[in-house]
Coordinates of C-alpha atoms and ligand atoms in Angstrom, one line a residue:
X1 CA -21.1 -14.4 16.2
X2 CA -19.9 -14.8 12.6
X3 CA -17.1 -13.0 10.1
X4 CA -17.3 -13.5 6.2
X5 CA -14.8 -12.5 3.8
X6 CA -16.1 -10.8 0.8
X7 CA -13.0 -9.7 -0.5
X8 CA -8.7 -11.1 -0.5
X9 CA -10.2 -14.3 0.2
X10 CA -6.8 -16.9 -1.7
X11 CA -6.4 -13.2 -3.1
X12 CA -4.4 -9.8 -2.4
X13 CA -7.3 -7.2 -3.4
X14 CA -10.5 -6.2 -2.0
X15 CA -9.9 -6.7 1.4
X16 CA -13.4 -6.3 3.1
X17 CA -14.4 -8.6 6.0
X18 CA -18.0 -8.3 7.3
X19 CA -18.2 -8.8 11.4
X20 CA -21.5 -9.5 12.6
X21 CA -21.7 -9.7 16.3
X22 CA -24.3 -8.2 19.2
X23 CA -27.2 -7.2 16.9
X24 CA -23.8 -4.7 13.9
X25 CA -22.2 -5.7 11.0
X26 CA -18.8 -4.1 10.9
X27 CA -17.2 -3.6 8.5
X28 CA -13.2 -4.7 8.3
X29 CA -12.2 -1.9 5.1
X30 CA -13.2 -2.0 1.6
X31 CA -10.8 -2.5 -0.7
X32 CA -11.2 -1.8 -4.7
X33 CA -10.0 -5.1 -6.1
X34 CA -7.1 -4.4 -9.1
X35 CA -5.7 -6.6 -11.7
X36 CA -8.1 -8.5 -14.5
X37 CA -10.7 -5.2 -16.3
X38 CA -13.6 -7.1 -16.6
X39 CA -13.2 -9.3 -13.4
X40 CA -12.5 -6.4 -10.7
X41 CA -14.9 -4.3 -12.3
X42 CA -17.5 -6.2 -11.2
X43 CA -16.4 -7.0 -8.0
X44 CA -16.2 -3.3 -7.8
X45 CA -19.4 -2.3 -8.4
X46 CA -21.6 -4.5 -6.8
X47 CA -21.1 -5.6 -3.4
X48 CA -22.3 -8.7 -2.1
X49 CA -24.2 -7.3 1.5
X50 CA -26.4 -4.5 1.1
X51 CA -23.8 -1.3 1.9
X52 CA -27.3 0.2 3.2
X53 CA -26.6 -1.9 6.1
X54 CA -23.9 -2.1 7.1
X55 CA -23.0 0.7 10.6
X56 CA -19.5 0.9 11.0
X57 CA -16.2 -0.1 8.5
X58 CA -12.9 0.0 10.7
X59 CA -10.6 0.6 7.8
X60 CA -6.9 -0.7 9.0
X61 CA -4.8 1.7 6.2
X62 CA -4.9 3.6 3.5
X63 CA -4.0 1.6 0.6
X64 CA -6.2 1.4 -2.3
X65 CA -6.7 -2.2 -2.2
X66 CA -8.7 -1.5 1.9
X67 CA -10.2 1.3 1.4
X68 CA -11.0 1.7 -2.8
X69 CA -14.1 1.3 -2.0
X70 CA -15.6 3.4 0.9
X71 CA -17.0 5.7 -1.6
X72 CA -18.0 3.0 -3.9
X73 CA -20.1 1.7 -0.9
X74 CA -21.3 5.5 -0.4
X75 CA -22.5 6.2 -2.9
X76 CA -24.9 2.4 -3.2
X77 CA -26.2 3.6 0.2
X78 CA -23.8 3.5 3.0
X79 CA -24.0 5.9 6.0
X80 CA -22.5 4.8 9.2
X81 CA -19.6 5.8 10.2
X82 CA -15.9 5.0 9.5
X83 CA -13.6 4.3 12.2
X84 CA -9.0 4.9 11.6
X85 CA -6.2 6.0 13.0
X86 CA -5.7 10.2 12.4
X87 CA -3.4 9.2 9.8
X88 CA -4.8 6.6 7.9
X89 CA -8.1 9.2 7.5
X90 CA -5.1 12.1 6.8
X91 CA -3.7 9.7 3.7
X92 CA -6.9 8.4 2.6
X93 CA -8.0 12.0 2.0
X94 CA -5.2 12.8 -0.7
X95 CA -5.9 9.0 -2.2
X96 CA -8.8 8.1 -2.7
X97 CA -9.2 11.3 -4.0
X98 CA -5.8 10.3 -6.1
X99 CA -8.0 7.9 -7.9
X100 CA -12.0 8.8 -8.4
X101 CA -8.9 11.4 -10.6
X102 CA -7.3 7.4 -11.7
X103 CA -11.1 5.9 -13.1
X104 CA -11.6 9.5 -14.8
X105 CA -9.1 9.2 -17.0
X106 CA -9.5 5.7 -17.8
X107 CA -13.2 5.4 -18.4
X108 CA -12.6 8.6 -20.7
X109 CA -10.5 6.3 -22.4
X110 CA -13.0 3.3 -22.5
X111 CA -15.1 5.2 -23.7
X112 CA -13.3 7.2 -26.5
X113 CA -13.0 3.2 -27.5
X114 CA -16.8 2.4 -26.8
X115 CA -17.8 5.6 -29.1
X116 CA -15.9 4.3 -32.2
X117 CA -18.3 1.1 -31.8
X118 CA -21.1 2.8 -31.9
X119 CA -21.2 1.6 -28.4
X120 CA -22.7 3.1 -25.3
X121 CA -21.1 5.7 -22.4
X122 CA -20.1 3.7 -19.3
X123 CA -20.5 5.9 -15.8
X124 CA -16.3 5.8 -13.1
X125 CA -17.1 3.5 -10.3
X126 CA -17.4 7.0 -8.5
X127 CA -17.0 10.2 -8.8
X128 CA -15.5 13.0 -6.4
X129 CA -18.9 14.0 -5.2
X130 CA -18.6 10.4 -3.1
X131 CA -15.7 10.7 -2.3
X132 CA -15.7 13.8 -0.8
X133 CA -18.6 12.6 0.9
X134 CA -16.9 9.2 2.2
X135 CA -14.4 12.0 4.2
X136 CA -17.4 13.3 5.6
X137 CA -17.8 10.5 7.3
X138 CA -14.5 9.5 9.4
X139 CA -13.7 9.1 13.3
X140 CA -10.7 8.8 13.7
X141 CA -8.9 7.5 17.5
X142 CA -5.8 7.4 18.3
X143 CA -3.6 4.0 18.9
X144 CA -3.9 1.5 21.9
X145 CA -7.8 3.6 23.6
X146 CA -10.0 1.6 23.9
X147 CA -13.2 3.1 21.3
X148 CA -17.0 2.3 21.8
X149 CA -18.3 1.8 19.1
X150 CA -21.7 0.8 19.9
X151 CA -23.5 -1.7 22.5
X152 CA -21.1 -4.6 23.7
X153 CA -18.5 -2.9 20.9
X154 CA -14.6 -1.9 21.6
X155 CA -12.2 -1.5 19.2
X156 CA -8.5 -0.6 19.3
X157 CA -5.9 0.0 17.2
X158 CA -2.7 -1.9 17.4
X159 CA 0.5 -0.8 15.1
X160 CA 1.0 -3.0 11.9
X161 CA 4.2 -0.9 11.3
X162 CA 3.8 -1.2 6.7
X163 CA 2.7 2.5 5.8
X164 CA 2.0 5.4 7.6
X165 CA -1.3 5.4 9.9
X166 CA -1.6 1.4 9.5
X167 CA -2.9 -0.8 11.8
X168 CA -4.0 -4.4 13.5
X169 CA -7.6 -3.8 14.9
X170 CA -9.0 -4.6 17.9
X171 CA -12.8 -6.1 17.9
X172 CA -13.8 -6.5 21.2
X173 CA -17.4 -8.1 20.8
X174 CA -19.5 -8.3 24.3
X175 CA -22.3 -10.7 23.5
X176 CA -24.3 -12.8 26.5
X177 CA -22.4 -12.3 28.9
X178 CA -19.6 -13.9 27.0
X179 CA -16.5 -11.7 26.0
X180 CA -14.8 -12.4 22.5
X181 CA -11.3 -10.4 21.4
X182 CA -11.1 -10.4 17.3
X183 CA -8.1 -9.7 16.1
X184 CA -7.2 -8.5 12.0
X185 CA -3.8 -8.2 11.7
X186 CA -4.3 -5.2 8.3
X187 CA -1.3 -5.8 6.5
X188 CA 1.7 -6.9 8.7
X189 CA 5.1 -4.5 8.4
X190 CA 8.9 -5.9 8.7
X191 CA 10.9 -5.0 12.2
X192 CA 13.6 -2.7 11.3
X193 CA 11.7 -0.8 8.4
X194 CA 13.0 2.8 8.3
X195 CA 10.4 5.9 9.6
X196 CA 7.6 3.7 10.7
X197 CA 7.7 1.7 14.9
X198 CA 7.7 -2.5 14.8
X199 CA 4.3 -3.8 15.0
X200 CA 3.0 -4.1 17.9
X201 CA 3.0 -7.6 19.2
X202 CA 1.0 -7.2 22.8
X203 CA -2.5 -8.8 21.7
X204 CA -3.9 -12.0 22.8
X205 CA -6.9 -12.4 20.7
X206 CA -9.6 -15.1 20.9
X207 CA -9.8 -15.5 16.9
X208 CA -6.6 -13.9 14.5
X209 CA -7.9 -13.0 11.2
X210 CA -4.3 -12.6 9.8
X211 CA -3.0 -12.0 6.8
X212 CA 0.2 -14.4 4.3
X213 CA 1.1 -12.0 1.3
X214 CA 4.3 -14.1 2.0
X215 CA 3.6 -16.5 4.0
X216 CA 5.5 -18.7 1.8
X217 CA 8.7 -16.7 1.1
X218 CA 11.3 -15.1 2.5
X219 CA 13.0 -11.1 1.7
X220 CA 16.6 -10.3 1.5
X221 CA 17.7 -8.2 4.5
X222 CA 17.4 -4.1 4.3
X223 CA 21.6 -3.7 4.7
X224 CA 22.2 -5.7 1.2
X225 CA 19.0 -3.7 -0.3
X226 CA 21.2 -0.5 1.2
X227 CA 24.7 -2.1 -0.6
X228 CA 23.7 -2.5 -3.6
X229 CA 21.4 1.0 -3.7
X230 CA 25.1 2.6 -3.2
X231 CA 26.6 0.6 -6.3
X232 CA 23.9 1.9 -7.6
X233 CA 24.4 5.7 -7.4
X234 CA 28.4 5.5 -7.1
X235 CA 28.8 4.0 -10.5
X236 CA 25.7 6.2 -12.1
X237 CA 27.3 8.7 -10.8
X238 CA 30.9 8.6 -12.5
X239 CA 29.3 7.0 -15.9
X240 CA 27.2 10.7 -15.5
X241 CA 24.2 9.2 -15.9
X242 CA 20.6 9.3 -14.1
X243 CA 18.9 7.2 -11.5
X244 CA 15.4 6.8 -12.4
X245 CA 13.4 5.4 -8.9
X246 CA 9.7 3.8 -10.5
X247 CA 7.5 4.5 -6.8
X248 CA 4.5 4.1 -5.1
X249 CA 4.0 7.6 -3.6
X250 CA 3.0 6.9 -0.1
X251 CA 5.5 4.4 1.8
X252 CA 7.7 3.6 -1.1
X253 CA 9.1 6.7 -2.0
X254 CA 9.7 7.9 2.0
X255 CA 12.1 5.3 2.0
X256 CA 13.7 5.4 -0.6
X257 CA 14.6 9.2 1.3
X258 CA 15.3 7.6 4.3
X259 CA 17.8 5.3 2.9
X260 CA 19.6 8.5 0.6
X261 CA 20.1 10.3 3.4
X262 CA 21.4 7.5 5.8
X263 CA 23.8 7.0 2.7
X264 CA 24.2 10.4 2.6
X265 CA 24.6 11.1 6.4
X266 CA 27.1 8.1 6.0
X267 CA 29.0 9.4 3.6
X268 CA 28.8 6.2 1.4
X269 CA 27.0 8.0 -1.8
X270 CA 27.9 11.7 -3.7
X271 CA 25.4 14.4 -3.3
X272 CA 23.3 14.3 -6.3
X273 CA 20.0 16.7 -6.8
X274 CA 16.7 13.8 -6.0
X275 CA 13.7 15.4 -7.4
X276 CA 10.5 14.2 -6.3
X277 CA 9.0 13.7 -9.6
X278 CA 5.0 13.1 -8.4
X279 CA 2.6 16.0 -6.8
X280 CA 0.9 12.3 -5.2
X281 CA 4.2 11.8 -3.1
X282 CA 4.3 15.5 -3.0
X283 CA 1.2 15.7 -0.5
X284 CA 1.9 11.8 0.6
X285 CA 4.8 13.4 2.7
X286 CA 3.7 16.2 3.5
X287 CA 0.6 13.4 5.0
X288 CA 4.7 12.6 7.0
X289 CA 5.1 14.7 8.3
X290 CA 2.2 15.9 9.9
X291 CA 1.7 12.4 12.0
X292 CA 5.5 13.0 14.4
X293 CA 3.1 10.3 16.4
X294 CA 3.7 7.6 13.8
X295 CA 7.5 7.8 13.9
X296 CA 10.5 5.3 15.4
X297 CA 13.2 6.1 17.5
X298 CA 16.1 7.1 14.6
X299 CA 12.8 8.6 12.5
X300 CA 11.8 11.3 16.0
X301 CA 15.5 11.9 16.1
X302 CA 15.9 13.6 13.1
X303 CA 13.2 15.7 13.1
X304 CA 14.1 16.7 16.6
X305 CA 17.4 17.5 14.8
X306 CA 15.2 19.3 11.4
X307 CA 16.9 16.8 9.6
X308 CA 14.3 15.4 8.5
X309 CA 14.9 13.0 4.9
X310 CA 12.3 14.5 2.6
X311 CA 13.8 19.0 3.9
X312 CA 17.8 18.2 3.2
X313 CA 19.3 20.2 0.5
X314 CA 19.3 17.6 -2.2
X315 CA 15.8 16.7 -2.2
X316 CA 12.9 19.1 -4.5
X317 CA 9.6 18.4 -4.7
X318 CA 8.3 19.1 -7.8
X319 CA 5.2 20.4 -8.7
X320 CA 4.2 21.4 -11.4
X321 CA 4.9 20.4 -14.9
X322 CA 7.9 22.7 -16.7
X323 CA 9.6 21.5 -13.4
X324 CA 9.0 18.2 -14.7
X325 CA 9.9 18.9 -18.3
X326 CA 12.5 20.7 -17.4
X327 CA 14.9 17.9 -15.7
X328 CA 14.9 16.4 -19.0
X329 CA 17.2 19.0 -20.6
X330 CA 19.3 19.1 -17.6
X331 CA 21.9 16.6 -18.4
X332 CA 24.2 16.9 -15.1
X333 CA 23.9 13.0 -13.1
X334 CA 20.8 12.6 -11.1
X335 CA 18.3 11.2 -9.0
X336 CA 14.8 11.8 -10.3
X337 CA 12.1 9.5 -7.9
X338 CA 8.8 9.6 -9.6
X339 CA 4.9 7.5 -9.9
X340 CA 3.5 5.2 -10.9
X341 CA 5.0 2.3 -9.2
X342 CA 4.8 0.3 -12.4
X343 CA 5.3 2.9 -14.8
X344 CA 1.8 2.0 -15.6
X345 CA 0.9 5.9 -15.7
X346 CA 2.3 9.0 -14.4
X347 CA 5.2 11.3 -15.2
X348 CA 7.5 8.0 -14.4
X349 CA 6.7 7.7 -18.3
X350 CA 8.8 10.5 -19.5
X351 CA 12.1 10.4 -17.6
X352 CA 11.6 6.4 -19.1
X353 CA 11.5 8.1 -22.7
X354 CA 14.1 10.3 -22.1
X355 CA 16.4 7.6 -20.4
X356 CA 15.6 4.1 -21.1
X357 CA 18.1 4.6 -24.2
X358 CA 20.8 6.2 -23.0
X359 CA 23.5 3.3 -21.0
X360 CA 24.5 5.1 -18.7
X361 CA 22.0 5.8 -16.9
X362 CA 20.0 3.6 -14.8
X363 CA 16.5 2.2 -13.4
X364 CA 16.5 0.9 -10.4
X365 CA 13.1 -0.6 -9.8
X366 CA 12.5 -1.2 -6.0
X367 CA 9.0 -3.3 -5.6
X368 CA 6.6 -4.8 -7.0
X369 CA 5.6 -5.0 -10.6
X370 CA 2.8 -6.9 -12.2
X371 CA 3.1 -9.3 -15.0
X372 CA 1.9 -7.4 -18.3
X373 CA 2.4 -4.1 -16.7
X374 CA 5.8 -1.4 -18.2
X375 CA 8.0 -2.4 -14.8
X376 CA 7.6 -5.7 -15.1
X377 CA 9.0 -5.7 -19.9
X378 CA 12.2 -3.7 -18.0
X379 CA 13.0 -6.2 -14.5
X380 CA 12.9 -8.3 -17.3
X381 CA 15.9 -6.7 -19.1
X382 CA 13.9 -7.0 -22.5
X383 CA 15.8 -5.4 -24.6
X384 CA 13.7 -3.1 -26.8
X385 CA 10.1 -1.1 -24.7
X386 CA 6.6 0.4 -25.7
X387 CA 5.9 3.9 -23.8
X388 CA 3.6 6.0 -25.1
X389 CA 3.1 3.5 -27.8
X390 CA 6.2 3.8 -29.7
X391 CA 10.1 1.6 -29.6
X392 CA 12.1 2.0 -27.6
X393 CA 15.8 0.3 -27.3
X394 CA 16.8 0.4 -23.8
X395 CA 20.3 0.9 -23.4
X396 CA 20.0 1.8 -19.6
X397 CA 20.9 -0.6 -17.3
X398 CA 18.0 -2.3 -14.6
X399 CA 18.7 -2.8 -10.9
X400 CA 16.0 -4.7 -9.2
X401 CA 16.2 -4.0 -5.4
X402 CA 14.3 -7.1 -3.3
X403 CA 14.7 -5.3 0.6
X404 CA 12.5 -2.9 0.8
X405 CA 9.2 -4.7 1.3
X406 CA 6.4 -2.9 2.6
X407 CA 4.9 -6.7 4.2
X408 CA 6.6 -9.4 6.4
X409 CA 7.7 -12.5 4.5
X410 CA 6.7 -16.1 5.7
X411 CA 9.6 -15.8 8.9
X412 CA 7.9 -12.2 10.1
X413 CA 3.8 -13.4 9.9
X414 CA 4.7 -17.3 11.3
X415 CA 6.7 -15.5 14.1
X416 CA 3.8 -12.6 14.8
X417 CA 1.1 -15.9 14.3
X418 CA 2.4 -17.6 17.2
X419 CA 2.6 -14.9 19.6
X420 CA 0.3 -13.0 18.4
X421 CA -2.5 -16.6 17.9
X422 CA -0.3 -17.8 21.3
X423 CA -3.8 -18.2 22.9
X424 CA -6.2 -18.1 20.0
X425 CA -8.0 -21.4 18.8
X426 CA -8.7 -21.0 15.6
X427 CA -5.8 -18.2 12.7
X428 CA -7.9 -17.6 10.0
X429 CA -5.7 -16.8 6.5
X430 CA -6.7 -14.0 4.5
X431 CA -4.8 -11.5 1.8
X432 CA -3.1 -14.3 0.0
X433 CA -2.5 -15.7 -3.0
X434 CA -3.9 -19.7 -2.0
X435 CA 0.2 -20.5 -2.7
X436 CA 1.2 -18.6 -0.1
X437 CA -1.8 -18.8 1.6
X438 CA -1.9 -22.4 1.2
X439 CA 2.5 -22.9 2.5
X440 CA 1.9 -20.3 5.5
X441 CA -1.3 -22.2 6.7
X442 CA 0.7 -25.7 6.7
X443 CA 3.3 -24.8 8.5
X444 CA 1.7 -22.5 11.4
X445 CA -0.6 -26.4 11.7
X446 CA 2.7 -28.3 11.2
X447 CA 5.0 -25.8 13.7
X448 CA 2.1 -24.5 16.2
X449 CA -0.9 -27.4 15.9
X450 CA -3.8 -24.7 15.0
X451 CA -7.0 -24.8 13.5
X452 CA -5.6 -22.7 10.6
X453 CA -8.4 -22.0 7.5
X454 CA -7.3 -20.3 4.6
X455 CA -10.9 -19.3 3.5
X456 CA -12.9 -19.0 -0.4
X457 CA -14.7 -15.3 -0.8
X458 CA -17.6 -15.8 0.6
X459 CA -17.1 -18.5 3.5
X460 CA -19.5 -17.8 6.7
X461 CA -16.8 -18.4 9.2
X462 CA -18.6 -18.7 12.7
X463 CA -16.9 -17.8 15.9
Ligands
ZN1 ZN1 -0.9 -2.4 2.7
ZN2 ZN1 -2.5 -5.1 1.0

């Protein structure tokens, strides 16, 4: 039995780990590499394994860095089964087509530039047709139920508390009369986050493969995030400006709506109209409402009272471009939540263009902004920013809330490893930049006296 990380090793994107056991080849996740264009482009296009030789993919959750290369391997010959929770399958059904759409846009832009230089056209990584073929291969199973995947191989999903449908993947492998359990943490959420349940800590595997995104960092507590959110809303409403929130469509948008709803119920903020201006956010919210089985107790209560944060009187989803544009002409105070999360593309750019020069307005950053993005320029409070190739003076305030992270911090990861890793002979850390992974490794080695490994990409680990 062996496992080989072919992505997200000493890095965060491209999550895919090949398990070879019981005569089968099972891939845990099939994520897309993101970041440096040329480098990721190469890694996304050709796999380190033959996709046709893979018997099954077990998908931990729908984020593109975990699922985004499913259509690629289908295009390259994969014909096995894709196993996930029901909610992960449904989110994939909106996120994978969106990914194909983004790639088509990117490649058209690149090809325009290449044609000017007399270079031949490039093909997109995959197209809608490949996405549809991938979606046909899904089999979904509920949380907690062991499923016989192959002879000697059982798979079980446990709540990971990260996004809707997110799971830890447990594989029970029986070979030569011996049973070995392997647990892959997927991405782990934090305790006490809204909407979703806390991560399930009941597994005690022989071998633990876990994430380390924030292995060396602590997050702000969620209560501080609520205080700051209420302060920003109150101030902006008094000044008569708008609150512009760039946000990822899946997960973060629903959480921000949830927090706004809780603040309204507690009468801590004025009743401002909330516009969610992104077609993907609308679709993702619909998928959330289809999966009440994934909700925590408080969210179930809200659903039962028909008081969900998504259908309250103040919330409006704008679907077509005209409604989106109309928001620019409305000068009254309002909250606009729009994508993309890092302000790289999408409708958020129009709202930023129209409000960045208004000192009454606030740009509220609720998520991570990578280097070299417009979002990062805003976080750095740059005096001028470039939008659609034009330079704008920034007069709007920029506020940053760090407390909304969907990942466990170093305390959370340590606590998880100390409980779930109790029986594990070895803990292997993936899905973290080197510095973060090594910092967690040192802490786990010292605190738990365990064998802790931080593998490099393609390094074979024997179980
Ligand atoms: Zn994730
Ligand atoms: Zn991830």
